[in-house]
Protein backbone atom coordinates (compact mmCIF):
# COMPACT_ATOMS: atom_id res chain seq x y z
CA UNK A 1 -11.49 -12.09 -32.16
CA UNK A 2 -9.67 -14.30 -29.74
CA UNK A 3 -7.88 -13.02 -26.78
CA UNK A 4 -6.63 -16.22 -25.36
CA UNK A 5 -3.06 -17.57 -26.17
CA UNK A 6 -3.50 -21.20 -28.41
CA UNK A 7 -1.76 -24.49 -27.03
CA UNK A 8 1.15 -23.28 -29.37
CA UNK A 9 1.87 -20.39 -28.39
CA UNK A 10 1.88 -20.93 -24.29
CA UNK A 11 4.06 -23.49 -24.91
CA UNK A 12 6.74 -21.11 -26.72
CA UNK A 13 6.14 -18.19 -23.75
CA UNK A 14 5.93 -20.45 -20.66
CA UNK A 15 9.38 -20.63 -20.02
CA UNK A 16 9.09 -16.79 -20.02
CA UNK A 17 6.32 -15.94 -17.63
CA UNK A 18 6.86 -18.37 -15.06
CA UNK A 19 10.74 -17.84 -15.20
CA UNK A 20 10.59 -15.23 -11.75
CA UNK A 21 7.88 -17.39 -10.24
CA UNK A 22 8.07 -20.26 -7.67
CA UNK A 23 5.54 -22.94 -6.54
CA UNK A 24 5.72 -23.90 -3.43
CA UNK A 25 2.78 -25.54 -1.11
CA UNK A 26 0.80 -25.04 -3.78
CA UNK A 27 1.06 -20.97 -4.02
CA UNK A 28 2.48 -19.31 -6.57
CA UNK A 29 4.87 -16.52 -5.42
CA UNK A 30 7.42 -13.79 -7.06
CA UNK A 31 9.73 -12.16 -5.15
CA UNK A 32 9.71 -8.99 -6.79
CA UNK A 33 5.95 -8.86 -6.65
CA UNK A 34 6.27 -9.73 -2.90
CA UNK A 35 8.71 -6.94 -1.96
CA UNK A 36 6.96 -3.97 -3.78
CA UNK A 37 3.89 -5.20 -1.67
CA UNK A 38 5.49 -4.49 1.16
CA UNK A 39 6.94 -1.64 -0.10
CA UNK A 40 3.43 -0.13 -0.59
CA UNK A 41 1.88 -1.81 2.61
CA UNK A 42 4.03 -0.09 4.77
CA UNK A 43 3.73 3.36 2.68
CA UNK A 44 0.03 2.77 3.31
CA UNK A 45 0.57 2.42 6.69
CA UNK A 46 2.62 5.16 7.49
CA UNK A 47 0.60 7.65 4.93
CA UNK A 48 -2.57 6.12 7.17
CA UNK A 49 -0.49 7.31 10.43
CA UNK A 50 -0.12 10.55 9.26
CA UNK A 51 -3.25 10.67 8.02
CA UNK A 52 -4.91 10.35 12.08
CA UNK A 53 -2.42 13.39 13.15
CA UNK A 54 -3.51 16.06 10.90
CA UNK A 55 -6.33 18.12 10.83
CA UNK A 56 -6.88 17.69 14.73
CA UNK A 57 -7.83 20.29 16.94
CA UNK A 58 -5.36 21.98 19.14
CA UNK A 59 -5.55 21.20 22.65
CA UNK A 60 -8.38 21.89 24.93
CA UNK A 61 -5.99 24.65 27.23
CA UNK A 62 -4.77 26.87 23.96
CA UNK A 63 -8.29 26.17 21.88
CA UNK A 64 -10.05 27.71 25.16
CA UNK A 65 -7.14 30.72 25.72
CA UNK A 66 -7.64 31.85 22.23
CA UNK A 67 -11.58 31.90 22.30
CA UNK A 68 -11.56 33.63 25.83
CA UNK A 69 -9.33 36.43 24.66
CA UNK A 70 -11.34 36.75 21.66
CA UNK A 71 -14.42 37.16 24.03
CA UNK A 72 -12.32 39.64 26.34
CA UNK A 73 -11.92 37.14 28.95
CA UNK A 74 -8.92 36.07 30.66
CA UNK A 75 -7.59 32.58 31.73
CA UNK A 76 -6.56 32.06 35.23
């Protein structure tokens, strides 16, 4: 079972694949492919943000009120 393409065959679909590609200093690039990488870079980025702001603590002055009253104690 062969799951290459023959000589033939790439010559007929060539034309096809490489139609939305560009070389250029020896890179291939697509411009579609470029701009949903972006796309999901900066989604990454901002779900990464988000990410460090939850789940945190609340502040030292209303973490310390809460367990003082809880204790009977009083904050001055």
């Amino acid at each position: 079972m062969s799951f290459g393409t023959t000589p033939k065959r790439w010559a007929a679909l060539k034309a096809i694949v490489l139609a939305d590609w560009t070389l250029s200093e020896g890179n291939w690039s697509n411009d579609q492919v470029a701009r949903e990488h972006r796309f999901v870079s900066e989604k990454v980025e901002r779900k990464r943000a988000a990410g460090k702001l939850g789940g945190r603590p609340e502040p030292l002055d209303y973490s310390l009120s809460i367990s003082l009253s809880a204790l009977g104690g009083t904050v001055a």
